[in-house]
């Protein structure tokens, strides 16, 4: 035990204090913490390395001047409600490296001045909304090295001044869409070393002020514009040492201030010129198997044109292996004739994936543990890959702790019963581009931990509920670009945890009652790019928790208003690319209280009724009406809380009929993109700013008012 009077440091370490007791007696039946009288003025208390196990209510109430409390390595398993009440001056609380598996909702009450909370290295598996509600002054929260697998909506409510949130080294695979809502001051978010199978763009975009985002060491293989990452202030993005194999050109289009993009140590063999981040200056690509063939020319041209520095090097062809991208010119990348092209393509295919991440051992290099002969198993990341090996049957013999299994681009038409024995820890299974026509009953048996199942780009037209049994935790099912003509609703009864269903680009033509019978837990439903001409009333009824509904690129001739009844949680509705032509009154009334994002772009809209958006209240944040055929549009006074409204690409006719819209837009502090197409004298002018165009309308209104005779005093109806 050590006391320093100058700094009022009190240290009680390595003395095996078994519990904290209050008062002069040991009413809790535990030895009293040995604090002499001067300790009441203590500002810093170090209790590291003791065996406290439990922090009882008001354990430190006799230390009101405490500003720093260190409880690391104290074997703490329980923090009681109100444990820190009375510590109104505390600035730092360090509970790292203990055995906490949960935090009661009021465990952190009374810490109104706390600025830094350390909870790293515990056993926390879940966060309950409201846990941090009393920590309005906290700027740094460290939850790294715990066992978190899911972040619920509003998980960090109350942390209005938090600037850095550390969530690295957990097992996070799912973030609720509003998991990061209520963090207006957040500037840095650390999510590296987790199990994210897809870029959680919608959730991340809730933290509007982020400047630095760390997503490295996660197993997602693709990032695209559809992931919805929109962070206007983001400066640095790290997606290093993951499993990225493809990146869409517009993946970061809504991150305009992005300066540094770190993609080191992934599996990218090609990269398109990136669209959107106009301030990008540094692109880190080291450790990727980049193929510097003819198809890489656009990348080099873009790097030079945009003045982006890159540290990537060529993996092939052989003549360019090891060459740094910054040292190459586009002319160095040959575009050979037919014969040479075939030879170069053959070399590219021979060098193609599957590859282990850079620096990871291969089986033939002596990787530990079992692994099928033709595959690559990486023990450090617990990923196994047999991609593109021409396999005609599902291989067996993978390590039992495998969490990601990649079997894409093989040739087995059937997944047989019990195809994945011993893989009870598997989280993500990739079976895209395998020519699959059938999943036999029991195909997923034993996959108790499976969360993500990718069956895209196959020939499936249906499957039975028995085929999906054995994966009770499956949350994300990807069935894009198959041959489904109906949503396999009854089969989904085998998936009680299904969160997101992807059926884009199939052959669905009608959504009928019963099609979502098994979708009671469904939150996201993607039906884009089908042939849907009708969504029947009641078809969506079972999915009452639905938050995101994508019906874009279908054949809907009108908004399916009646089908939207009974969806009280719907946040996003995608109807773009349908031949809607007109919107009738009350088209969205059933979802008016919840809807936040509405997409109606590229829908051939020519007419919008004045009451079309009636019922859509202040929750609506974005309205997309671009690329339609609108010549006029009524004012939308009920939508004053919009963060975004896009009216670009419409042929507006700027006459007096458009005056109400002009006035309404003038009161919005937003860029809307609406320009006049006619008359010729106004062409190209912004509707919002074209005051001169509408002056005559204003004058005409004033003259009309003057001509209206005022009522005579004493006339009927006047006082």
XYZ file of C-alpha atoms in Angstrom:
719
model
C 0.000 0.000 0.000
C 1.404 3.382 -1.016
C 0.245 6.961 -0.391
C 1.537 10.086 -2.198
C 0.265 13.244 -0.513
C 1.188 15.673 -3.333
C -0.910 13.962 -6.005
C -3.218 12.349 -3.454
C -2.489 8.954 -4.984
C -3.620 5.954 -2.993
C -2.363 2.598 -4.116
C -3.544 -0.800 -2.842
C -2.047 -3.444 -5.110
C -1.268 -7.133 -5.026
C -2.658 -7.432 -1.488
C -5.470 -9.846 -2.372
C -8.222 -7.571 -1.056
C -11.188 -9.950 -1.543
C -14.029 -7.416 -1.548
C -14.944 -3.786 -1.032
C -16.859 -2.906 2.119
C -18.385 0.356 3.213
C -18.329 2.294 6.465
C -16.236 1.519 9.480
C -17.669 -1.941 9.956
C -17.615 -4.818 7.518
C -21.343 -5.206 7.123
C -20.867 -7.224 3.930
C -18.898 -9.890 5.771
C -15.753 -9.007 3.812
C -12.518 -7.347 4.973
C -12.713 -3.569 4.902
C -10.613 -1.713 2.332
C -7.733 -0.293 4.438
C -8.156 3.449 3.814
C -6.860 5.862 6.527
C -8.586 9.205 7.137
C -6.541 11.260 4.626
C -7.780 8.868 1.961
C -11.120 10.634 2.007
C -9.392 13.376 -0.042
C -7.842 10.857 -2.429
C -8.019 11.816 -6.102
C -6.363 8.739 -7.646
C -6.978 5.200 -6.421
C -5.085 2.242 -7.855
C -6.466 -1.205 -6.918
C -4.861 -3.217 -9.719
C -4.205 -6.898 -9.230
C -6.521 -7.560 -6.298
C -9.290 -10.184 -6.141
C -12.349 -8.037 -5.659
C -14.742 -10.142 -7.795
C -17.692 -7.850 -7.038
C -18.186 -4.094 -6.803
C -21.153 -3.579 -4.433
C -23.532 -0.595 -4.456
C -21.954 2.770 -3.493
C -18.607 1.069 -2.869
C -16.679 4.367 -3.106
C -19.146 6.814 -1.570
C -16.574 7.924 1.027
C -14.183 9.076 -1.728
C -16.061 12.021 -3.255
C -12.892 13.700 -4.613
C -11.796 10.689 -6.660
C -10.891 11.533 -10.294
C -9.044 8.353 -11.366
C -9.982 4.801 -10.397
C -7.973 1.813 -11.632
C -9.558 -1.627 -11.149
C -7.646 -3.626 -13.752
C -6.911 -7.318 -13.199
C -9.178 -7.558 -10.159
C -11.158 -10.651 -11.264
C -14.331 -8.523 -11.195
C -17.346 -10.539 -12.335
C -20.158 -8.261 -11.200
C -20.686 -4.525 -10.969
C -23.825 -3.870 -8.955
C -26.325 -1.169 -9.836
C -25.163 2.114 -8.343
C -21.652 0.795 -7.652
C -20.068 4.164 -8.463
C -22.678 6.536 -7.086
C -21.069 9.439 -5.277
C -18.137 9.669 -7.694
C -19.368 12.796 -9.426
C -15.811 14.042 -10.031
C -14.431 10.816 -11.550
C -12.741 11.353 -14.934
C -11.198 7.924 -15.610
C -12.612 4.505 -14.738
C -10.499 1.526 -15.749
C -12.241 -1.850 -15.519
C -10.116 -3.546 -18.182
C -8.912 -7.146 -17.936
C -11.607 -8.429 -15.627
C -14.326 -11.090 -16.029
C -17.401 -8.986 -16.682
C -19.926 -10.767 -18.889
C -22.705 -8.185 -18.518
C -23.331 -4.676 -17.232
C -26.583 -3.952 -15.372
C -28.450 -0.981 -16.787
C -27.659 1.316 -13.841
C -24.177 0.003 -13.094
C -22.549 3.218 -14.323
C -24.957 5.708 -12.769
C -23.508 8.701 -10.932
C -20.560 9.211 -13.294
C -21.682 12.444 -14.873
C -18.128 13.828 -15.231
C -16.504 10.635 -16.532
C -14.437 11.228 -19.675
C -12.788 7.867 -20.283
C -14.187 4.379 -19.665
C -11.971 1.318 -20.152
C -13.773 -2.040 -20.457
C -11.328 -3.860 -22.722
C -10.381 -7.462 -22.071
C -13.587 -8.596 -20.401
C -16.161 -11.231 -21.408
C -19.002 -8.937 -22.490
C -21.320 -10.696 -24.945
C -24.055 -8.069 -25.273
C -24.739 -4.391 -24.692
C -28.142 -3.361 -23.441
C -29.531 -0.046 -24.694
C -29.372 2.445 -21.846
C -26.205 1.051 -20.260
C -24.270 4.221 -21.092
C -27.192 6.626 -20.752
C -25.720 8.518 -17.779
C -22.276 9.062 -19.354
C -22.871 12.290 -21.214
C -19.283 13.536 -20.705
C -17.420 10.421 -21.915
C -15.114 11.070 -24.878
C -13.437 7.633 -25.113
C -15.084 4.224 -24.641
C -12.920 1.121 -25.006
C -14.739 -2.196 -25.494
C -11.974 -4.001 -27.372
C -11.134 -7.662 -26.712
C -14.568 -8.725 -25.498
C -17.017 -11.306 -26.903
C -19.584 -9.045 -28.562
C -21.371 -10.635 -31.531
C -24.191 -8.127 -32.117
C -24.828 -4.433 -31.578
C -28.517 -3.550 -31.003
C -30.153 -0.299 -32.034
C -29.189 2.702 -29.866
C -26.526 0.632 -28.107
C -24.581 3.787 -27.189
C -27.429 6.153 -26.457
C -26.331 8.930 -24.124
C -22.721 9.170 -25.310
C -23.278 12.561 -26.918
C -19.629 13.654 -26.495
C -17.908 10.381 -27.383
C -15.168 10.943 -29.953
C -13.500 7.520 -30.070
C -15.307 4.184 -29.811
C -13.108 1.073 -29.693
C -14.833 -2.194 -30.644
C -11.913 -4.102 -32.119
C -11.074 -7.738 -31.355
C -14.636 -8.862 -30.733
C -16.780 -11.324 -32.705
C -19.151 -8.753 -34.204
C -20.974 -10.070 -37.251
C -24.158 -7.956 -37.167
C -24.752 -4.266 -36.482
C -28.363 -3.124 -36.238
C -29.084 -0.266 -38.691
C -29.283 2.238 -35.815
C -26.604 0.674 -33.615
C -24.468 3.838 -33.859
C -27.298 6.359 -33.709
C -26.990 9.050 -31.047
C -23.222 9.608 -31.394
C -23.064 13.136 -32.856
C -19.469 13.826 -31.761
C -17.932 10.505 -32.854
C -14.810 11.008 -34.955
C -13.024 7.651 -34.747
C -14.488 4.145 -34.818
C -12.355 1.014 -34.440
C -14.034 -2.177 -35.702
C -10.986 -4.103 -36.857
C -10.508 -7.783 -35.965
C -14.191 -8.740 -35.980
C -16.354 -11.120 -38.050
C -18.196 -8.684 -40.313
C -19.263 -10.634 -43.392
C -20.479 -7.551 -45.276
C -19.756 -3.845 -45.087
C -22.394 -2.503 -42.629
C -22.803 0.744 -44.526
C -26.256 1.650 -43.228
C -25.187 1.307 -39.596
C -21.882 3.121 -40.078
C -23.592 6.009 -41.847
C -25.492 6.811 -38.651
C -22.212 8.188 -37.264
C -22.319 11.175 -39.618
C -19.239 12.907 -38.199
C -16.736 10.064 -38.521
C -13.290 11.127 -39.733
C -11.447 7.820 -39.214
C -12.909 4.344 -39.661
C -10.956 1.126 -39.035
C -12.452 -2.041 -40.573
C -9.344 -4.144 -41.152
C -9.116 -7.862 -40.386
C -12.767 -8.586 -41.200
C -13.817 -11.387 -43.578
C -16.103 -9.538 -46.006
C -15.121 -10.199 -49.602
C -16.829 -7.321 -51.436
C -17.712 -3.662 -50.984
C -20.067 -1.776 -53.288
C -22.329 1.254 -53.545
C -25.293 -0.891 -52.496
C -23.705 -1.266 -49.052
C -24.792 2.330 -48.496
C -21.684 3.795 -46.846
C -22.314 7.557 -46.639
C -19.872 9.489 -44.445
C -19.425 13.055 -45.709
C -16.583 13.880 -43.282
C -14.570 10.648 -43.527
C -10.848 11.273 -44.083
C -9.223 7.900 -43.415
C -10.653 4.441 -44.099
C -8.755 1.269 -43.234
C -9.964 -2.014 -44.731
C -6.593 -3.734 -44.508
C -5.696 -7.423 -44.117
C -9.163 -8.746 -44.779
C -10.696 -10.926 -47.477
C -11.624 -8.308 -50.104
C -11.681 -9.811 -53.568
C -13.696 -7.164 -55.408
C -14.400 -3.465 -54.976
C -17.070 -1.535 -56.849
C -16.035 1.749 -58.446
C -18.680 3.616 -56.430
C -18.188 1.811 -53.132
C -17.068 5.084 -51.489
C -18.934 7.519 -53.737
C -20.670 9.072 -50.740
C -17.422 9.721 -48.870
C -16.352 12.863 -50.785
C -13.612 13.981 -48.349
C -11.834 10.631 -48.143
C -8.076 11.290 -48.192
C -6.468 7.920 -47.290
C -7.767 4.477 -48.235
C -5.883 1.486 -46.820
C -6.540 -1.784 -48.684
C -3.294 -3.577 -47.828
C -3.159 -7.331 -47.439
C -6.395 -8.247 -49.187
C -6.991 -10.493 -52.216
C -7.577 -7.833 -54.857
C -6.194 -8.712 -58.266
C -7.912 -5.750 -59.930
C -9.234 -2.363 -58.889
C -11.433 0.044 -60.867
C -10.910 3.809 -60.861
C -12.803 5.009 -57.803
C -15.655 7.456 -58.311
C -16.704 9.993 -55.714
C -13.857 10.586 -53.238
C -12.409 13.587 -55.079
C -9.952 14.401 -52.269
C -8.313 10.945 -52.225
C -4.534 11.317 -52.187
C -3.212 8.036 -50.794
C -4.216 4.509 -51.769
C -2.441 1.680 -49.952
C -2.461 -1.587 -51.924
C 0.651 -3.388 -50.711
C 0.197 -7.143 -50.276
C -2.545 -7.566 -52.890
C -2.018 -9.922 -55.876
C -2.528 -7.130 -58.432
C -2.589 -8.227 -62.069
C -0.960 -5.536 -64.210
C -2.402 -6.594 -67.542
C -4.209 -4.490 -70.092
C -7.300 -4.263 -67.877
C -5.309 -2.333 -65.252
C -4.722 0.606 -67.604
C -7.779 2.575 -66.415
C -6.489 2.286 -62.833
C -3.071 3.700 -63.725
C -4.613 6.494 -65.786
C -6.897 7.411 -62.899
C -4.062 7.361 -60.342
C -2.102 9.804 -62.490
C -5.061 12.013 -63.340
C -6.341 12.218 -59.747
C -2.811 12.556 -58.298
C -3.266 9.605 -55.980
C -0.135 8.023 -54.525
C -0.149 4.234 -54.292
C 2.291 1.724 -52.785
C 0.904 -1.383 -54.522
C 3.083 -3.698 -56.620
C 2.318 -6.061 -59.500
C 1.877 -9.767 -58.851
C 1.871 -10.522 -62.557
C 2.370 -10.969 -65.450
C 5.874 -12.275 -64.919
C 7.588 -9.465 -66.827
C 6.142 -6.889 -64.406
C 6.197 -8.851 -61.153
C 7.355 -6.647 -58.300
C 6.988 -3.389 -60.223
C 5.523 -0.594 -58.092
C 2.335 0.944 -59.484
C 3.598 4.482 -58.980
C 6.576 3.703 -61.263
C 4.452 2.370 -64.152
C 2.906 4.259 -67.033
C -0.272 3.099 -68.780
C 1.779 2.364 -71.893
C 3.815 -0.183 -69.894
C 0.711 -2.379 -69.672
C 0.470 -4.139 -72.991
C -2.772 -4.840 -74.718
C -1.505 -7.716 -76.889
C -2.979 -9.277 -80.019
C -5.272 -12.350 -79.923
C -2.556 -15.010 -79.570
C -0.553 -13.184 -76.934
C -3.759 -12.215 -75.166
C -4.708 -15.869 -74.801
C -1.293 -16.690 -73.347
C -1.479 -13.810 -70.890
C -5.025 -14.778 -69.891
C -3.875 -18.353 -69.268
C -1.077 -17.046 -67.062
C -3.568 -14.894 -65.169
C -5.888 -17.848 -64.591
C -2.992 -19.999 -63.409
C -2.071 -17.346 -60.867
C -5.665 -16.689 -59.857
C -7.252 -17.399 -56.501
C -7.749 -19.175 -54.229
C -4.955 -17.471 -52.361
C -4.279 -17.115 -48.705
C -3.981 -13.538 -47.450
C -0.520 -12.094 -47.757
C 1.871 -13.652 -45.306
C -0.474 -16.508 -44.385
C 0.851 -20.073 -44.580
C -0.392 -22.457 -47.246
C -1.102 -26.090 -46.734
C 1.856 -27.160 -48.884
C 4.047 -24.814 -46.847
C 3.194 -26.756 -43.743
C 0.004 -25.170 -42.442
C -1.102 -26.807 -39.233
C -4.302 -28.845 -38.938
C -6.350 -30.834 -41.474
C -7.245 -29.377 -44.854
C -8.459 -30.947 -48.125
C -5.588 -31.401 -50.546
C -6.805 -28.914 -53.131
C -7.737 -26.166 -50.660
C -6.066 -23.490 -48.551
C -6.730 -23.351 -44.793
C -5.385 -20.411 -42.811
C -5.375 -21.155 -39.068
C -4.733 -17.540 -38.013
C -7.922 -16.218 -39.613
C -9.863 -19.539 -39.453
C -10.677 -19.156 -43.153
C -10.648 -22.037 -45.652
C -10.887 -21.635 -49.427
C -11.300 -23.986 -52.390
C -12.418 -21.284 -54.811
C -12.164 -22.085 -58.508
C -10.664 -25.558 -58.154
C -13.065 -27.322 -60.521
C -14.419 -29.518 -57.720
C -17.407 -31.721 -58.604
C -18.360 -32.544 -55.003
C -18.261 -30.689 -51.701
C -14.904 -31.546 -50.081
C -14.570 -32.658 -46.461
C -11.889 -32.539 -43.814
C -11.720 -28.845 -42.951
C -10.443 -27.689 -39.529
C -13.210 -27.860 -36.930
C -12.689 -24.213 -35.956
C -13.237 -22.918 -39.517
C -15.375 -19.757 -39.480
C -15.383 -18.862 -43.192
C -15.547 -21.491 -45.948
C -15.217 -20.340 -49.567
C -16.308 -22.918 -52.184
C -17.197 -20.502 -54.969
C -16.741 -21.197 -58.683
C -16.750 -24.975 -58.553
C -19.012 -27.455 -60.396
C -21.207 -29.402 -57.978
C -24.933 -29.180 -58.874
C -26.119 -30.704 -55.570
C -25.276 -30.072 -51.918
C -25.904 -33.465 -50.300
C -27.199 -34.288 -46.849
C -24.757 -33.488 -43.993
C -22.292 -31.948 -46.426
C -20.338 -30.029 -43.752
C -19.582 -32.381 -40.845
C -17.692 -31.029 -37.856
C -18.138 -27.365 -38.819
C -20.285 -26.282 -35.893
C -18.351 -23.005 -35.590
C -18.802 -21.971 -39.234
C -20.167 -18.414 -39.567
C -20.014 -17.800 -43.311
C -20.469 -20.250 -46.217
C -19.828 -19.194 -49.830
C -21.339 -21.341 -52.605
C -21.713 -18.798 -55.413
C -21.193 -19.762 -59.080
C -21.314 -23.510 -58.465
C -24.107 -24.462 -60.895
C -26.274 -25.542 -57.953
C -29.758 -26.854 -58.758
C -30.598 -28.540 -55.446
C -29.988 -28.531 -51.710
C -30.900 -31.944 -50.355
C -32.793 -32.334 -47.085
C -30.331 -31.945 -44.210
C -27.699 -30.235 -46.383
C -26.957 -27.711 -43.609
C -27.171 -30.172 -40.721
C -24.813 -29.335 -37.871
C -24.143 -25.718 -38.891
C -25.395 -24.363 -35.573
C -23.381 -21.129 -35.761
C -23.933 -20.279 -39.426
C -24.983 -16.637 -39.913
C -24.239 -15.986 -43.614
C -25.140 -18.286 -46.531
C -24.219 -17.194 -50.062
C -26.028 -19.101 -52.827
C -25.976 -16.359 -55.457
C -25.413 -16.964 -59.189
C -26.650 -20.554 -59.310
C -29.609 -22.370 -60.919
C -31.834 -22.782 -57.891
C -35.579 -22.451 -58.378
C -36.602 -23.567 -54.878
C -35.796 -25.744 -51.882
C -37.631 -27.401 -49.023
C -37.676 -26.368 -45.380
C -35.822 -29.604 -44.634
C -32.920 -28.379 -46.775
C -32.460 -25.376 -44.501
C -32.859 -27.162 -41.182
C -29.762 -27.351 -39.023
C -28.827 -23.653 -39.245
C -31.027 -21.991 -36.592
C -28.868 -18.842 -36.374
C -28.815 -18.130 -40.103
C -29.464 -14.413 -40.468
C -28.405 -13.529 -44.014
C -29.489 -15.573 -47.054
C -28.184 -14.524 -50.480
C -30.103 -15.951 -53.465
C -29.456 -13.304 -56.126
C -29.394 -14.287 -59.808
C -31.036 -17.697 -59.505
C -34.280 -18.970 -61.083
C -36.888 -18.380 -58.372
C -40.381 -17.535 -59.613
C -41.876 -17.391 -56.095
C -40.438 -16.352 -52.741
C -39.797 -19.641 -50.875
C -41.857 -18.488 -47.892
C -42.762 -21.850 -46.390
C -39.145 -23.010 -46.580
C -38.081 -20.010 -44.516
C -39.929 -21.420 -41.515
C -36.745 -23.397 -40.865
C -34.858 -20.106 -40.338
C -36.287 -18.428 -37.213
C -33.429 -15.888 -37.084
C -33.521 -14.781 -40.737
C -32.695 -11.072 -40.756
C -31.929 -10.308 -44.417
C -33.207 -12.061 -47.586
C -31.631 -11.282 -50.961
C -33.616 -12.356 -54.036
C -32.469 -9.742 -56.544
C -32.479 -10.540 -60.265
C -34.610 -13.669 -60.221
C -37.883 -14.268 -62.093
C -40.487 -13.275 -59.462
C -43.618 -11.821 -61.053
C -46.059 -11.623 -58.132
C -45.769 -11.326 -54.364
C -48.764 -13.088 -52.832
C -50.033 -13.766 -49.290
C -48.063 -16.637 -47.782
C -44.869 -15.910 -49.721
C -43.252 -14.581 -46.537
C -44.822 -17.045 -44.128
C -41.438 -17.822 -42.610
C -40.208 -14.244 -42.474
C -41.406 -13.154 -39.059
C -37.908 -12.053 -37.984
C -37.109 -10.484 -41.359
C -35.746 -6.926 -41.274
C -34.322 -6.468 -44.798
C -35.967 -7.767 -48.000
C -34.310 -7.268 -51.382
C -36.474 -8.039 -54.440
C -34.799 -5.700 -56.944
C -34.516 -6.587 -60.618
C -37.329 -9.109 -60.864
C -40.549 -9.000 -62.947
C -42.927 -8.030 -60.160
C -46.043 -6.373 -61.505
C -48.131 -6.808 -58.353
C -47.671 -6.968 -54.596
C -50.938 -8.235 -53.143
C -52.427 -6.819 -49.927
C -51.222 -8.957 -47.020
C -48.219 -10.335 -48.903
C -45.798 -8.522 -46.590
C -47.947 -8.995 -43.488
C -45.907 -11.692 -41.707
C -42.777 -9.492 -41.800
C -44.027 -6.882 -39.326
C -40.475 -5.993 -38.256
C -39.398 -5.155 -41.816
C -37.115 -2.099 -41.925
C -35.807 -2.136 -45.489
C -37.825 -3.084 -48.610
C -36.238 -2.946 -52.072
C -38.680 -3.294 -54.975
C -36.682 -1.316 -57.527
C -36.196 -2.383 -61.159
C -39.480 -4.277 -61.379
C -42.686 -3.800 -63.401
C -44.891 -2.122 -60.788
C -47.319 0.317 -62.386
C -48.312 1.920 -59.068
C -47.186 2.154 -55.459
C -48.461 -0.982 -53.628
C -50.090 1.145 -50.911
C -52.361 -1.552 -49.497
C -49.482 -4.022 -49.281
C -47.593 -1.554 -47.066
C -50.247 -1.840 -44.353
C -48.946 -3.514 -41.203
C -45.284 -2.474 -41.576
C -44.874 -0.101 -38.610
C -41.057 -0.295 -38.598
C -40.298 0.339 -42.290
C -37.409 2.803 -42.641
C -36.388 2.497 -46.289
C -38.510 1.911 -49.403
C -36.887 1.464 -52.831
C -39.239 1.829 -55.801
C -36.872 3.321 -58.374
C -36.815 1.941 -61.893
C -40.519 0.952 -61.967
C -42.958 2.356 -64.594
C -44.956 4.310 -62.005
C -45.736 7.428 -64.101
C -47.982 8.961 -61.396
C -48.364 9.063 -57.609
C -51.867 9.237 -56.161
C -52.961 10.842 -52.887
C -51.855 9.037 -49.733
C -49.601 6.618 -51.620
C -47.320 6.167 -48.591
C -49.708 6.834 -45.723
C -49.402 3.310 -44.171
C -45.676 3.842 -43.500
C -45.800 7.586 -42.867
C -44.825 7.394 -39.215
C -41.679 5.351 -39.720
C -40.284 5.915 -43.232
C -36.917 7.703 -43.400
C -35.670 7.073 -46.954
C -37.817 6.964 -50.110
C -36.401 6.188 -53.563
C -38.577 7.035 -56.588
C -35.869 7.931 -59.092
C -35.898 6.729 -62.718
C -39.570 5.748 -62.475
C -40.972 7.645 -65.454
C -42.941 9.915 -63.115
C -44.875 12.591 -64.981
C -47.388 13.600 -62.325
C -47.384 13.744 -58.535
C -50.636 14.484 -56.764
C -50.558 17.308 -54.165
C -51.445 14.740 -51.488
C -49.092 11.976 -52.652
C -46.775 12.366 -49.650
C -49.560 13.010 -47.157
C -48.763 11.237 -43.914
C -44.984 11.278 -44.367
C -43.915 13.247 -41.340
C -40.728 14.672 -39.868
C -38.978 11.286 -39.790
C -38.410 11.334 -43.570
C -34.753 12.170 -44.146
C -34.193 11.602 -47.879
C -36.421 11.761 -50.957
C -35.055 10.690 -54.338
C -37.014 11.931 -57.360
C -34.185 12.384 -59.848
C -34.252 11.256 -63.501
C -38.017 11.350 -63.958
C -40.238 13.275 -66.390
C -41.600 15.865 -63.990
C -42.427 19.248 -65.492
C -44.133 20.479 -62.353
C -44.217 19.458 -58.699
C -46.356 20.736 -55.821
C -44.711 22.213 -52.756
C -44.046 19.705 -49.983
C -44.498 21.719 -46.757
C -44.881 18.617 -44.594
C -41.340 17.447 -45.398
C -39.358 20.234 -43.782
C -36.915 17.942 -41.939
C -35.296 16.444 -45.047
C -31.523 16.069 -45.105
C -31.573 15.282 -48.834
C -33.976 15.810 -51.721
C -32.766 15.073 -55.250
C -34.790 16.550 -58.117
C -32.064 16.533 -60.757
C -32.670 15.229 -64.261
C -36.305 16.383 -64.477
C -37.534 18.678 -67.321
C -39.140 21.327 -65.090
C -41.221 23.988 -66.830
C -40.554 27.170 -64.892
C -43.775 29.157 -65.021
C -46.181 30.418 -62.399
C -47.485 26.913 -61.769
C -44.062 26.066 -60.307
C -43.991 29.093 -57.992
C -45.076 27.156 -54.844
C -42.202 24.699 -55.379
C -39.747 27.579 -55.899
C -40.832 29.189 -52.632
C -40.614 25.918 -50.735
C -37.157 25.097 -52.087
C -35.927 28.585 -51.245
C -36.651 27.869 -47.595
C -34.540 24.701 -47.578
C -30.828 24.774 -46.830
C -30.209 21.926 -49.270
C -28.883 21.378 -52.761
C -31.723 19.812 -54.721
C -30.462 19.740 -58.312
C -33.731 20.999 -59.849
C -33.156 23.030 -63.031
C -35.461 24.626 -65.576
C -35.735 22.907 -68.955
C -38.347 25.282 -70.380
C -39.094 27.979 -71.383
C -35.897 28.536 -73.413
C -35.193 31.817 -71.598
C -34.922 29.956 -68.268
C -33.178 26.786 -69.448
C -30.372 25.703 -67.123
C -31.327 27.982 -64.236
C -31.841 26.452 -60.818
C -35.488 26.351 -59.787
C -34.507 27.248 -56.238
C -32.531 30.374 -57.202
C -34.366 31.534 -60.339
C -35.987 34.538 -58.661
C -36.101 36.531 -61.898
C -38.084 33.791 -63.604
C -40.831 34.013 -61.011
C -40.894 37.815 -60.550
C -43.744 38.183 -62.994
C -45.760 35.643 -61.007
C -45.162 37.598 -57.812
C -46.172 40.843 -59.509
C -49.302 39.283 -60.944
C -50.274 38.041 -57.478
C -49.771 41.504 -56.003
C -51.819 43.205 -58.745
C -54.608 40.692 -58.249
C -54.651 41.471 -54.529
C -54.884 45.209 -55.260
C -57.830 44.732 -57.601
C -59.760 42.833 -54.945
C -62.000 45.507 -53.253
C -61.713 45.798 -49.506
C -64.961 45.164 -47.587
C -66.838 48.326 -46.586
C -67.045 49.080 -42.869
C -70.317 47.872 -41.485
C -70.891 45.488 -44.375
C -72.215 42.047 -43.540
C -69.516 39.795 -42.197
C -67.267 42.649 -40.951
C -66.995 43.791 -37.359
